[in-house]
Short mmCIF file of C-alpha atoms in Angstrom, two decimals:
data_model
loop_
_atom_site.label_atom_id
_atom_site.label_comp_id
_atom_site.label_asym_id
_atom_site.label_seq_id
_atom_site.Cartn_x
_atom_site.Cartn_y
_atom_site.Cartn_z
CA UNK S 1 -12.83 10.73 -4.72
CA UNK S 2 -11.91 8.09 -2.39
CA UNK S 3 -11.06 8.96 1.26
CA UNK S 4 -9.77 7.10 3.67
CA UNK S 5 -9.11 8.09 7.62
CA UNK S 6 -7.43 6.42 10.48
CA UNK S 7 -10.65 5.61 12.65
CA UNK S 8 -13.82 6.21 10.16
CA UNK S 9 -13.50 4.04 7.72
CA UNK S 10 -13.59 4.40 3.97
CA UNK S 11 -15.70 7.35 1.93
CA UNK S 12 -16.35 7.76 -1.24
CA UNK S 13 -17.51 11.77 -2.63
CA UNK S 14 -19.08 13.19 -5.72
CA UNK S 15 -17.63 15.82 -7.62
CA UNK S 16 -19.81 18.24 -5.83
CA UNK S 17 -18.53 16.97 -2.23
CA UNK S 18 -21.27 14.72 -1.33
CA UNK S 19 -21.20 11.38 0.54
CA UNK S 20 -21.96 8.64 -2.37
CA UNK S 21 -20.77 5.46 0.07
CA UNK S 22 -19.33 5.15 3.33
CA UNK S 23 -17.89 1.96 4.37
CA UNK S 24 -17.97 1.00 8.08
CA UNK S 25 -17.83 -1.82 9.78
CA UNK S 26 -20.86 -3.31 10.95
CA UNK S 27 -21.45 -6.51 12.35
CA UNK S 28 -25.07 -7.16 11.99
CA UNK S 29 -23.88 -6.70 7.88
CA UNK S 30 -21.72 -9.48 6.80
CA UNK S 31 -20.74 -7.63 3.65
CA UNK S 32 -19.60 -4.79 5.52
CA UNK S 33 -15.93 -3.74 5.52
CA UNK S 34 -14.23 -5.58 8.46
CA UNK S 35 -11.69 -3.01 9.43
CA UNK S 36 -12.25 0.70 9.91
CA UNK S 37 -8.10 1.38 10.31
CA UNK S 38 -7.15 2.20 6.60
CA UNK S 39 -3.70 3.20 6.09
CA UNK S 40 -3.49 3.50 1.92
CA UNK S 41 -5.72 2.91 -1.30
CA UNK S 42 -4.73 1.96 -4.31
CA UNK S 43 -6.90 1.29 -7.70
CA UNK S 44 -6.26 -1.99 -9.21
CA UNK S 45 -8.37 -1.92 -11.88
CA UNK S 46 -12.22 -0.51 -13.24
CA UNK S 47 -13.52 -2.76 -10.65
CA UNK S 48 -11.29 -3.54 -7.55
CA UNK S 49 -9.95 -1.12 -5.11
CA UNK S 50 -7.40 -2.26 -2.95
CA UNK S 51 -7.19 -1.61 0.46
CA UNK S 52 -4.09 -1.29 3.46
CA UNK S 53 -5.52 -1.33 6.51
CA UNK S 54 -4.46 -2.37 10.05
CA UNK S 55 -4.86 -5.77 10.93
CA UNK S 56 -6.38 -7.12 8.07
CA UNK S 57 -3.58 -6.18 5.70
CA UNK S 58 -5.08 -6.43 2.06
CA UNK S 59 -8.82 -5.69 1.64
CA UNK S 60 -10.19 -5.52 -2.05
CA UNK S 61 -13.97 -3.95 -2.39
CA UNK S 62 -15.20 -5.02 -5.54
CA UNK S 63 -16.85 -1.37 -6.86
CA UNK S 64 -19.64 -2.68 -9.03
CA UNK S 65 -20.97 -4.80 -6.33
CA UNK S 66 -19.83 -3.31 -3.05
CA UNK S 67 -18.52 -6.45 -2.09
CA UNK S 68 -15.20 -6.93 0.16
CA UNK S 69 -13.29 -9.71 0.39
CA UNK S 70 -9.99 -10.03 2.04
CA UNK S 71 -6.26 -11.40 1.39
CA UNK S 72 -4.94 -14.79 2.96
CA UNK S 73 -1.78 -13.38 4.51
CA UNK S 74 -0.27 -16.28 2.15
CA UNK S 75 -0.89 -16.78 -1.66
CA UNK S 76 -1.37 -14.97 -4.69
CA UNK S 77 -2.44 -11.01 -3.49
CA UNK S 78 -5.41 -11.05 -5.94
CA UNK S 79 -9.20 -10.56 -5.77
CA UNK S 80 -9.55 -14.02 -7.20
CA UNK S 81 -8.24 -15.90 -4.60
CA UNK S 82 -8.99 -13.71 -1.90
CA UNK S 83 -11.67 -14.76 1.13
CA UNK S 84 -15.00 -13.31 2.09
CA UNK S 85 -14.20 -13.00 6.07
CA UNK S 86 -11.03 -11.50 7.41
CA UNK S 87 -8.42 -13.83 8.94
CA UNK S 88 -6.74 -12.50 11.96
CA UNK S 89 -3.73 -11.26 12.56
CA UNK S 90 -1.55 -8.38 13.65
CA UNK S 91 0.48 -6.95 10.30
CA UNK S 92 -0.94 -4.07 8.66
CA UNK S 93 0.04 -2.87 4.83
CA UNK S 94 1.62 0.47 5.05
CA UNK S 95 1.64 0.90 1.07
CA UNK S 96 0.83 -0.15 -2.60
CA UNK S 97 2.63 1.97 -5.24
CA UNK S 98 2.47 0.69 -9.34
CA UNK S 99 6.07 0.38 -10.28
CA UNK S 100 5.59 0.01 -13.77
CA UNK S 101 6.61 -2.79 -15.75
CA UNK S 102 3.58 -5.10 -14.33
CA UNK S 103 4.79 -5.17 -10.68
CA UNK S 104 3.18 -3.53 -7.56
CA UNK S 105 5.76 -2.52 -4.44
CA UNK S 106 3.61 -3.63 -1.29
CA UNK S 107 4.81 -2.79 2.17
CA UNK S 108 4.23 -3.98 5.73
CA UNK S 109 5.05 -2.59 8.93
CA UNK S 110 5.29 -5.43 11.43
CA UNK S 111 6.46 -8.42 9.52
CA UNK S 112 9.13 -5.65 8.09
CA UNK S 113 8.12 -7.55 4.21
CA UNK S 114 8.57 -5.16 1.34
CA UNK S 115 7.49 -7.64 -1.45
CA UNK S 116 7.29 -6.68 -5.47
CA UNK S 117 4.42 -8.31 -6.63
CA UNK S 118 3.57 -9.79 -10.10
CA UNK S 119 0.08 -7.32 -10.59
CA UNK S 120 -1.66 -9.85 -13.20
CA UNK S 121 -1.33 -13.46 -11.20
CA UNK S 122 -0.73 -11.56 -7.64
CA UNK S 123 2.33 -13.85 -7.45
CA UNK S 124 5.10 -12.05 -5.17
CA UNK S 125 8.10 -11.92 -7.56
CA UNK S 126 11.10 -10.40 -4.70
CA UNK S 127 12.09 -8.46 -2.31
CA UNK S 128 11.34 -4.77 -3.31
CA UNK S 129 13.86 -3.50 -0.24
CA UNK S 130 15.88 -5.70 1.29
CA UNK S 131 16.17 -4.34 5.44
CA UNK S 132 19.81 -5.63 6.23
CA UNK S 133 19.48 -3.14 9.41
CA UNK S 134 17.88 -4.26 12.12
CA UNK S 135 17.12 -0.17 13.11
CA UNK S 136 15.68 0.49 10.01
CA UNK S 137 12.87 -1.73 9.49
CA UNK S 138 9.82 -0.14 8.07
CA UNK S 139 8.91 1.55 5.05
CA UNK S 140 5.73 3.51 4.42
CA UNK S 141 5.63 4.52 0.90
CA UNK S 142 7.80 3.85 -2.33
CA UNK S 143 8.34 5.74 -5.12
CA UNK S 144 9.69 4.71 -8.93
CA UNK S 145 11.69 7.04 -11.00
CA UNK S 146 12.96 5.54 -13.61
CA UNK S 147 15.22 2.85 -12.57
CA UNK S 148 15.14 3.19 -9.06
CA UNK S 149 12.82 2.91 -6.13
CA UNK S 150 12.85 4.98 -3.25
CA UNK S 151 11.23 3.71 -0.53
CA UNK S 152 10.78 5.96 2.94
CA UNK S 153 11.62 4.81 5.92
CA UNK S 154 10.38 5.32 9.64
CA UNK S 155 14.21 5.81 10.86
CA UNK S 156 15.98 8.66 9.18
CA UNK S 157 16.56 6.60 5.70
CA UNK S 158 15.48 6.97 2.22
CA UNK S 159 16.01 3.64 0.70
CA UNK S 160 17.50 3.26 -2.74
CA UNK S 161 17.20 0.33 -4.60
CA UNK S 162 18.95 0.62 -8.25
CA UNK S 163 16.31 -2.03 -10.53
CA UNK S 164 18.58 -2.05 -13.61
CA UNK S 165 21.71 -3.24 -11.40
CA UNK S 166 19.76 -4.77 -8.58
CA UNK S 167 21.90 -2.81 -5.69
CA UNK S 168 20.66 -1.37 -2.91
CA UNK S 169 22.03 1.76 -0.99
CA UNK S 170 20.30 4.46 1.74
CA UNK S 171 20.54 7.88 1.84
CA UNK S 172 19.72 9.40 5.16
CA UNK S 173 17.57 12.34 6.16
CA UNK S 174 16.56 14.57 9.37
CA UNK S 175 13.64 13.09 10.67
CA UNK S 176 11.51 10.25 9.69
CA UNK S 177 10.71 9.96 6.05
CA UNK S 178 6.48 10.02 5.72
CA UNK S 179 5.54 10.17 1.81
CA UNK S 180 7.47 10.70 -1.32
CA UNK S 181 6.29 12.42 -4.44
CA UNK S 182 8.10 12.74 -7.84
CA UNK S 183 9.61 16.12 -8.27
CA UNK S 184 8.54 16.83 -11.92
CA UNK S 185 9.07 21.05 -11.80
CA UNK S 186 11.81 22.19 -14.01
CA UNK S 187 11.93 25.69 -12.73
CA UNK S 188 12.11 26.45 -8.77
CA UNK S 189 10.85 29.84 -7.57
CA UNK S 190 13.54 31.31 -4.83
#
């Protein structure tokens, strides 16, 4: 299993609960993970893990080879045309959900960009939420069920956007919306 925490870095665990890796940031190591601030993980494929972090947005570790290398901030969003140092900067990816039908939904909090992205040529394809409110601005995780994607956001909205008809409507909710996970029970205890 792959863990992740807010100030130590990436860890990886064995069935039986013991460390395997641990990625930290190190800079007598220049192959060492630049960024310690990871905010999601998502699997890309047998070999590439991708990484959210703060700062440096998109971080891909190669897991054969242990190797990290790091998106442009511009450009395809693919291991293949990614760099081997970090460029600077201030964003940070909040979220990378699969959306089915080839795409990715990628989100991030401070240039407010919530981008569909092509997963085989990293190309970004659209808008996956379009923020027409200037108060509602950041979404940190997104959801597909079947023709829609939910995205939560920071400011009391769940964000709707209909795929098949390309509309886009918001729901709201108490409190700041945190993570979203498919309700799949048919029966509910009471």
């Amino acid at each position: 299993i792959w863990v992740a925490t807010h100030e130590g870095g990436l860890t990886r665990f064995s069935a039986a609960g013991e460390v395997t890796r641990a990625y930290r940031p190190d800079p007598a190591d220049l192959r060492a993970i630049a960024n310690v601030r990871i905010t999601c993980l998502f699997d890309l494929n047998d070999s590439i893990l991708m990484i959210g972090a703060q700062r440096t947005p998109v971080i891909y570790l190669n897991k054969r080879t242990g190797l990290f290398t790091y998106w442009s901030g511009y450009g395809p969003m693919i291991p293949s045309a990614a760099l081997t140092k970090p460029v600077g900067g201030n964003d940070w990816c909040n979220y990378i959900s699969d959306i089915g039908d080839g795409r990715l939904a990628i989100g991030f909090l401070l240039g407010h960009k919530q981008w569909f992205v092509d997963r085989a040529s990293g190309a970004v394809t659209g808008a996956a939420f379009h923020m027409e409110k200037p108060t509602d601005q950041t979404i940190v995780d997104a959801l597909r069920i079947d023709d829609r994607l939910y995205g939560a956001g920071w400011q009391h909205h769940l964000h709707i956007h209909d795929l098949a008809a390309n509309t886009e409507t918001t729901w709201s909710t108490s409190d700041e919306c945190t993570v979203l996970l498919r309700d799949d029970c048919l029966h509910l205890l009471a």
